[in-house]
PDB file of N, CA and C in Angstrom:
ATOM      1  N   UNK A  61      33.188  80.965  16.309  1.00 60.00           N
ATOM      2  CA  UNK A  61      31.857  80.753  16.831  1.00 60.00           C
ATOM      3  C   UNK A  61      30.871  81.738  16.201  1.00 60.00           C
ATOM      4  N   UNK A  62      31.393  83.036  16.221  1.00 62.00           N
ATOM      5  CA  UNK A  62      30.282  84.102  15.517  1.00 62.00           C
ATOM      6  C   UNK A  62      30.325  83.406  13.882  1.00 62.00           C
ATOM      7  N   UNK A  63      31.050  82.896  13.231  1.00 70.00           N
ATOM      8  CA  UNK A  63      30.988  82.762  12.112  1.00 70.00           C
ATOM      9  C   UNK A  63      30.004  81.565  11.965  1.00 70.00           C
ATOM     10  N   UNK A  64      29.844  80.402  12.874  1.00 73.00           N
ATOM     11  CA  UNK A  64      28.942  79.430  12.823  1.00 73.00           C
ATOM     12  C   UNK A  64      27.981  80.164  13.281  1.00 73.00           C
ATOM     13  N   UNK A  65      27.538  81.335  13.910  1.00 66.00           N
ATOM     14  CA  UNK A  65      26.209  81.534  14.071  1.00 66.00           C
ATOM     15  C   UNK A  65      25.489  82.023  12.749  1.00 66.00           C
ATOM     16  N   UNK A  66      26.399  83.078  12.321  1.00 66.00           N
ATOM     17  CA  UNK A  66      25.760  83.934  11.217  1.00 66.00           C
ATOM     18  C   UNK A  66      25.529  82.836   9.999  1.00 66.00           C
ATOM     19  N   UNK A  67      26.646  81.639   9.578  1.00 69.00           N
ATOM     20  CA  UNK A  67      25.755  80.930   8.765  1.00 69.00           C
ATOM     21  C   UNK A  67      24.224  80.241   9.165  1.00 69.00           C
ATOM     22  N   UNK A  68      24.236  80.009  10.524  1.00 64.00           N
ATOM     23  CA  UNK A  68      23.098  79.648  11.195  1.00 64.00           C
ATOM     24  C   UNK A  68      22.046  80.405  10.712  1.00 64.00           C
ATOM     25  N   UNK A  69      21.846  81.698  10.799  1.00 62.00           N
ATOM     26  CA  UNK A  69      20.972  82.713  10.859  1.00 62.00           C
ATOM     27  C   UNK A  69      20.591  82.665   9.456  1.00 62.00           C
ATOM     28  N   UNK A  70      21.710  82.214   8.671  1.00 63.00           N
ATOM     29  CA  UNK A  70      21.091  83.011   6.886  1.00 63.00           C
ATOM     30  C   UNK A  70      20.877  81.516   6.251  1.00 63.00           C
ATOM     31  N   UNK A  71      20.534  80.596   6.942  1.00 70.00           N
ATOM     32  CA  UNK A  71      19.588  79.123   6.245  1.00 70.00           C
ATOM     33  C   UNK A  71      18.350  79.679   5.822  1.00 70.00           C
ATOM     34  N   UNK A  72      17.288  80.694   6.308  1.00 74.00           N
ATOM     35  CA  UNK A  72      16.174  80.424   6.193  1.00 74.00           C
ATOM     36  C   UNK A  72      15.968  81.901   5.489  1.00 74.00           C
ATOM     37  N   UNK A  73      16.944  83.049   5.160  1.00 79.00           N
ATOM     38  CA  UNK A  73      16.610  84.324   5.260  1.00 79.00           C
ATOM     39  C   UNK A  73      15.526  84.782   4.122  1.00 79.00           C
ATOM     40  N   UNK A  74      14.301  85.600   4.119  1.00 82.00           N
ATOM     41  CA  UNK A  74      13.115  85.575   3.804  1.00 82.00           C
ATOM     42  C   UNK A  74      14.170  86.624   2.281  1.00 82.00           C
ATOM     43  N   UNK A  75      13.286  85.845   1.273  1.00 82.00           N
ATOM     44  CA  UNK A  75      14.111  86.502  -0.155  1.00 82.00           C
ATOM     45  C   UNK A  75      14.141  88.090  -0.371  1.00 82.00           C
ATOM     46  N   UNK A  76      12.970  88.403   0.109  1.00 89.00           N
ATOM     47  CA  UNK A  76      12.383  89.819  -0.136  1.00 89.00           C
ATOM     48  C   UNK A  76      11.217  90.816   1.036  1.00 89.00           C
ATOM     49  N   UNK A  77      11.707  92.240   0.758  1.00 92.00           N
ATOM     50  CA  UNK A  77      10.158  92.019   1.852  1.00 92.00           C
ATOM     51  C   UNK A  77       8.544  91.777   1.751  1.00 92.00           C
ATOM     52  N   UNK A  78       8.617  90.576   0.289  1.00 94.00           N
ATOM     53  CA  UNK A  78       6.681  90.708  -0.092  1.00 94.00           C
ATOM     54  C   UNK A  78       7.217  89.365   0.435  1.00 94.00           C
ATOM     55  N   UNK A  79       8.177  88.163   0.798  1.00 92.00           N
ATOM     56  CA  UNK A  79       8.289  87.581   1.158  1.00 92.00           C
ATOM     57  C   UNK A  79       8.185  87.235   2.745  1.00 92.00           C
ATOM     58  N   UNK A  80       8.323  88.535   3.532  1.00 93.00           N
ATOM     59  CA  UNK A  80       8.219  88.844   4.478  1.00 93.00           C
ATOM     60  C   UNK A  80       7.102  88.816   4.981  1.00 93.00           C
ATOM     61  N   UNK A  81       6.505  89.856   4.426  1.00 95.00           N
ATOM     62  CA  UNK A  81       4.476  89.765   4.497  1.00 95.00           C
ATOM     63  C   UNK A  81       4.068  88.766   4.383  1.00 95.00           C
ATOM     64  N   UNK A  82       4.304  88.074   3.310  1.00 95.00           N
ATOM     65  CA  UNK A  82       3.740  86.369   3.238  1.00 95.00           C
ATOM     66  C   UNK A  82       4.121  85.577   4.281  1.00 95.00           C
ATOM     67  N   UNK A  83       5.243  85.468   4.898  1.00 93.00           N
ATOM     68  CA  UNK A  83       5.297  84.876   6.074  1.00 93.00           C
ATOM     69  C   UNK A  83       5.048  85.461   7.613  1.00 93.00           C
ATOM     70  N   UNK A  84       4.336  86.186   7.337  1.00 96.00           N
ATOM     71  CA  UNK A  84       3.747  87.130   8.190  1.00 96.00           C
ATOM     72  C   UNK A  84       2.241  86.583   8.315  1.00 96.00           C
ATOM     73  N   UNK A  85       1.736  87.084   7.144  1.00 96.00           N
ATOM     74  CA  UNK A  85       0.270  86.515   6.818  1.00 96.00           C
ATOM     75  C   UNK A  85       0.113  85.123   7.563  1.00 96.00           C
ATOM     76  N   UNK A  86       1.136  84.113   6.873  1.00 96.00           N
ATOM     77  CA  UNK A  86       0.923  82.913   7.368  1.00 96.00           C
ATOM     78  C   UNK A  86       0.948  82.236   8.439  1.00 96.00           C
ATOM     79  N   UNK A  87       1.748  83.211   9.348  1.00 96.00           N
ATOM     80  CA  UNK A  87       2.114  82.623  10.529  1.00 96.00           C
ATOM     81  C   UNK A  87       0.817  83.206  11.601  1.00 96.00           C
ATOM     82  N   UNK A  88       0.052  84.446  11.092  1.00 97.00           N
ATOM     83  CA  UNK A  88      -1.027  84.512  11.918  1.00 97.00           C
ATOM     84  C   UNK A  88      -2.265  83.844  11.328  1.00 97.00           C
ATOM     85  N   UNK A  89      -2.728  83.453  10.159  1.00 97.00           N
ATOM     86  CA  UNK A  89      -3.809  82.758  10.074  1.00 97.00           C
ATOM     87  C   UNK A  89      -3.517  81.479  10.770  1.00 97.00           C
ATOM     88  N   UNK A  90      -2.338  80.707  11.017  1.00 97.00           N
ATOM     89  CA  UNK A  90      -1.992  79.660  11.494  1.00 97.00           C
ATOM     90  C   UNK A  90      -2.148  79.532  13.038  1.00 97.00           C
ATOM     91  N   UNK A  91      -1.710  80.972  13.185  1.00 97.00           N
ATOM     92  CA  UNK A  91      -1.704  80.979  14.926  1.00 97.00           C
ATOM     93  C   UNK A  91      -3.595  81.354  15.126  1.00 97.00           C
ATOM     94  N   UNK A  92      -3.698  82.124  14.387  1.00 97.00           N
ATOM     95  CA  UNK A  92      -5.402  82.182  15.086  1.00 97.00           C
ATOM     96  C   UNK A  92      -6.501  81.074  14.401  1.00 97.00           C
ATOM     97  N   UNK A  93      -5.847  80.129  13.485  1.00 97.00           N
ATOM     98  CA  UNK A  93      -7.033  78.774  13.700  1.00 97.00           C
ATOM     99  C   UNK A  93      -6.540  78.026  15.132  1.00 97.00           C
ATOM    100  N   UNK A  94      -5.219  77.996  14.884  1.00 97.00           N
ATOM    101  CA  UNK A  94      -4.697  76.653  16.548  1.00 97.00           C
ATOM    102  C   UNK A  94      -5.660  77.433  17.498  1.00 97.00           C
ATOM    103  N   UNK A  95      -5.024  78.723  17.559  1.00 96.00           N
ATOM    104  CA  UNK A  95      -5.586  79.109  18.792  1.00 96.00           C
ATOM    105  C   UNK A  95      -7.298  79.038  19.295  1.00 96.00           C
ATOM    106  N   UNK A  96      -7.952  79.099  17.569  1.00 97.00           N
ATOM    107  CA  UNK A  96      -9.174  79.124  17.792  1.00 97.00           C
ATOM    108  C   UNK A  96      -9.637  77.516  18.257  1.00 97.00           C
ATOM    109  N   UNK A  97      -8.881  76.537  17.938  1.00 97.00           N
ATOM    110  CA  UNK A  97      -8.930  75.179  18.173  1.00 97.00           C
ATOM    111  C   UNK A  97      -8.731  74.631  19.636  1.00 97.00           C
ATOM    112  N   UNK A  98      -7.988  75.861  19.996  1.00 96.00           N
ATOM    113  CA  UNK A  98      -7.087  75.569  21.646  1.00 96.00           C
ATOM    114  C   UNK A  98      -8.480  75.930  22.791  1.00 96.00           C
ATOM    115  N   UNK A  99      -9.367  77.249  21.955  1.00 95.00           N
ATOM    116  CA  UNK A  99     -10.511  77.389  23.151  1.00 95.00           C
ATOM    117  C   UNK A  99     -11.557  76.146  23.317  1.00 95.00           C
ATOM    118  N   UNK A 100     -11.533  76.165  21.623  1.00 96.00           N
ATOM    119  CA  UNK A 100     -12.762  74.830  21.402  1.00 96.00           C
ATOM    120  C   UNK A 100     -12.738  74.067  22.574  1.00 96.00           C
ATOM    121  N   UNK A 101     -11.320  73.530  22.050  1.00 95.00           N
ATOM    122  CA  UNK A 101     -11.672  72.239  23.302  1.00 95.00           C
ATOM    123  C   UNK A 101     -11.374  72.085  24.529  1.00 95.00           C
ATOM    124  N   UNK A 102     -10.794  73.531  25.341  1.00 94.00           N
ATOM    125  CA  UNK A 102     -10.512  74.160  26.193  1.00 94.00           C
ATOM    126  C   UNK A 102     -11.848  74.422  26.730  1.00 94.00           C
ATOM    127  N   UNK A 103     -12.499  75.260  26.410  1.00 93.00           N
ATOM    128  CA  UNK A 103     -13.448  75.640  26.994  1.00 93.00           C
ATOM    129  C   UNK A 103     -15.056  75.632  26.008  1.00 93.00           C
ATOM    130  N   UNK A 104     -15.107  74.679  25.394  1.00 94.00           N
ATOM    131  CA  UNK A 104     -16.016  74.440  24.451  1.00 94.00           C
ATOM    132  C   UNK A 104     -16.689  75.520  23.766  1.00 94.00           C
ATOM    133  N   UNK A 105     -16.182  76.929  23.564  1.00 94.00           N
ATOM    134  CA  UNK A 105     -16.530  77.497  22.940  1.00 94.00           C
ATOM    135  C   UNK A 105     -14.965  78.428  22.200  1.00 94.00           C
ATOM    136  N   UNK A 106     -15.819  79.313  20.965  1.00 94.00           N
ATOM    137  CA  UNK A 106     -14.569  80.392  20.648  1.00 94.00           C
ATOM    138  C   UNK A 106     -14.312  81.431  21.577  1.00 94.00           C
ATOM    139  N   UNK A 107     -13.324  81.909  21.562  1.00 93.00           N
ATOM    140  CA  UNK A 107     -12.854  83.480  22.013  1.00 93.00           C
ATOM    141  C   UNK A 107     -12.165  84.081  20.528  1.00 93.00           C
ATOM    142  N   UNK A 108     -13.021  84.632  19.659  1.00 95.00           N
ATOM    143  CA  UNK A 108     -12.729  85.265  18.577  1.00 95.00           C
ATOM    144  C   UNK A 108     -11.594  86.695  19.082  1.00 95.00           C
ATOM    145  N   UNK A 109     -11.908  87.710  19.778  1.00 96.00           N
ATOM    146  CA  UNK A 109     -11.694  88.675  20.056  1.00 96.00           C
ATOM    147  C   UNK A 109     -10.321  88.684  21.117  1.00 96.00           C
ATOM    148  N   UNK A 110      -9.936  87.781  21.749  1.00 95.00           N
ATOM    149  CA  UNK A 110      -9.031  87.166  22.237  1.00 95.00           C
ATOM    150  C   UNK A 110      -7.968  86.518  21.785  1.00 95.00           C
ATOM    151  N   UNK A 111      -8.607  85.626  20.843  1.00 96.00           N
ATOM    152  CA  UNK A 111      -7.508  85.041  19.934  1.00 96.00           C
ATOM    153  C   UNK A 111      -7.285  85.789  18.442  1.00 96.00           C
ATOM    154  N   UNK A 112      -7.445  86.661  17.851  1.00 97.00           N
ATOM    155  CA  UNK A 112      -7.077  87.700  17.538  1.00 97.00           C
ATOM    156  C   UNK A 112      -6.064  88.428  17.876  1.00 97.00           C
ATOM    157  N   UNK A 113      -6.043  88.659  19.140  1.00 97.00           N
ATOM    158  CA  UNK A 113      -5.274  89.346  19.686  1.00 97.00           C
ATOM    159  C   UNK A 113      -3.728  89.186  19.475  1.00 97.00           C
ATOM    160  N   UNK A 114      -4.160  88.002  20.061  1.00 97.00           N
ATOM    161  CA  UNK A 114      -2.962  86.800  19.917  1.00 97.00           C
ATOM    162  C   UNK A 114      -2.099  86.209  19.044  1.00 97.00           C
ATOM    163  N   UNK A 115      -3.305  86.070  17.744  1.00 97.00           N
ATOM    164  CA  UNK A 115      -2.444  85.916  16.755  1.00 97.00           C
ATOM    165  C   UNK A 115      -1.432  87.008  15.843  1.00 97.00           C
ATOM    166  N   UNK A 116      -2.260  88.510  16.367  1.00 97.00           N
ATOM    167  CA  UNK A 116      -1.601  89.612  16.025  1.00 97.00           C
ATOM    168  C   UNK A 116      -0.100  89.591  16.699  1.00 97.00           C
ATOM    169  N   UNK A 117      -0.477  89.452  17.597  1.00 97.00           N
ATOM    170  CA  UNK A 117       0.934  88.978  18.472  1.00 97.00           C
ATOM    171  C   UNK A 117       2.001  88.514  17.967  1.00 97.00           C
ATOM    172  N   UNK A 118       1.816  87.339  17.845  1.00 97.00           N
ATOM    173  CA  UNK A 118       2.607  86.176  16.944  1.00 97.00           C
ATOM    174  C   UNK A 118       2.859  86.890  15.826  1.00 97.00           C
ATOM    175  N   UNK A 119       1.980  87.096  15.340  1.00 97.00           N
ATOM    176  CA  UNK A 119       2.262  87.787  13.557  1.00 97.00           C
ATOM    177  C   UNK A 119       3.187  89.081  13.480  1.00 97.00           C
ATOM    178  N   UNK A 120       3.240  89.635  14.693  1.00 97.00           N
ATOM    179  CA  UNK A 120       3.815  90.919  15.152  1.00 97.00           C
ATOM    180  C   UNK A 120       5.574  90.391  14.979  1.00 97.00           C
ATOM    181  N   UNK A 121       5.601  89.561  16.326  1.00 97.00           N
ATOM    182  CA  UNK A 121       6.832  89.076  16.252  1.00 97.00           C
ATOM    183  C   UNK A 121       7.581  88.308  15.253  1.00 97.00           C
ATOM    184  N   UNK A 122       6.625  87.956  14.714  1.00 95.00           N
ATOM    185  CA  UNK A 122       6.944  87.188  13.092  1.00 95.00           C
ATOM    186  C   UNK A 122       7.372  88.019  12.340  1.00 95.00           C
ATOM    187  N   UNK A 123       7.298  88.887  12.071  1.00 96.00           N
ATOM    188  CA  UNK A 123       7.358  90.697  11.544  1.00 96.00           C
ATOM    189  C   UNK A 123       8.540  90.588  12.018  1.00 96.00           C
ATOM    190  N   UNK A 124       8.566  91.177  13.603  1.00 95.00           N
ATOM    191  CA  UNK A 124       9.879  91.697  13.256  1.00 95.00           C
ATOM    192  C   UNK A 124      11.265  90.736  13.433  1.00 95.00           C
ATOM    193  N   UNK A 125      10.762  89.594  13.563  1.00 91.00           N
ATOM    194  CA  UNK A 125      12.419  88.679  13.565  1.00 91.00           C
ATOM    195  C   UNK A 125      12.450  88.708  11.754  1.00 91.00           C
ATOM    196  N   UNK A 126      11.511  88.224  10.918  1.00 91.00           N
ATOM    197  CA  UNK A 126      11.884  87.866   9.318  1.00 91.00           C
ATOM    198  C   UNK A 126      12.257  89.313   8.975  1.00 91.00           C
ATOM    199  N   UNK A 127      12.444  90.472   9.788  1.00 92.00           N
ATOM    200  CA  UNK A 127      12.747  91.884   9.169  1.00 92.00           C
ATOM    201  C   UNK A 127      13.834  92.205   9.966  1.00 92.00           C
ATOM    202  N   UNK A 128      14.212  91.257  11.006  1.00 89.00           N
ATOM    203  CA  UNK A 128      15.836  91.912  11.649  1.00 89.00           C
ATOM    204  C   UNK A 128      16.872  90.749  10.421  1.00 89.00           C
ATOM    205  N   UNK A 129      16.088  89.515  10.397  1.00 85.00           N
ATOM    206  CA  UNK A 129      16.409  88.545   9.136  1.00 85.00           C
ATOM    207  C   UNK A 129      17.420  88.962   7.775  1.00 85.00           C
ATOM    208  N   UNK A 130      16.100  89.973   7.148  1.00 86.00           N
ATOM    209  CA  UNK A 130      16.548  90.059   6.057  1.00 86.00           C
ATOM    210  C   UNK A 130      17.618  91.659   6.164  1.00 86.00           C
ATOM    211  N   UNK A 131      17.407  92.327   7.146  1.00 86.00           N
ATOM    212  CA  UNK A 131      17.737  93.250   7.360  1.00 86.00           C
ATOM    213  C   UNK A 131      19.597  92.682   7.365  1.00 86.00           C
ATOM    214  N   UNK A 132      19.759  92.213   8.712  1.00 81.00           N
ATOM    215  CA  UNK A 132      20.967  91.055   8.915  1.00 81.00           C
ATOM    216  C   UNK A 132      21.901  90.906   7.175  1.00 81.00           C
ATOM    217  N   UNK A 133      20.860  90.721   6.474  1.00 74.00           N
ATOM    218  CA  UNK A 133      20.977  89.751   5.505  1.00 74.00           C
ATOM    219  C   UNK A 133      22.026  90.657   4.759  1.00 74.00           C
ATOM    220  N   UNK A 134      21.345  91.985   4.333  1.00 66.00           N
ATOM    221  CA  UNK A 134      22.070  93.140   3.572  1.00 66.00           C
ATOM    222  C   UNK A 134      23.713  93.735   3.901  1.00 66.00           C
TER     223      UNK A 134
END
């Protein structure tokens, strides 16, 4: 069973760590347009300063799973 997980884990493992950053980057510009999309029509306006926050968030945790990832990986 541990052996089907760990191939599980290393399908996606990020090549490098500038690979890391890049999917870092991406996953918060992604999370703070949705999110900026989610107030729009939520509450017909932005929450810039809010969803920011948020996407730091996301981008945070994006961080550190693609870096326990590649870490794993070594």
């Amino acid at each position: 069973m541990m052996k089907s997980f760990k191939k599980w884990l290393s399908i996606d493992v990020p090549a490098g760590w500038a690979d890391v950053f890049i999917r870092t980057g991406k996953a918060a510009v992604v999370a703070f347009v949705v999110l900026q999309l989610k107030e729009w029509f939520d509450a017909g306006a932005f929450d810039t300063p809010a969803t920011a926050v948020d996407a730091a968030l996301i981008a945070g945790a994006t961080f550190a799973l693609n870096a326990i990832h590649i870490r794993a990986k070594s």
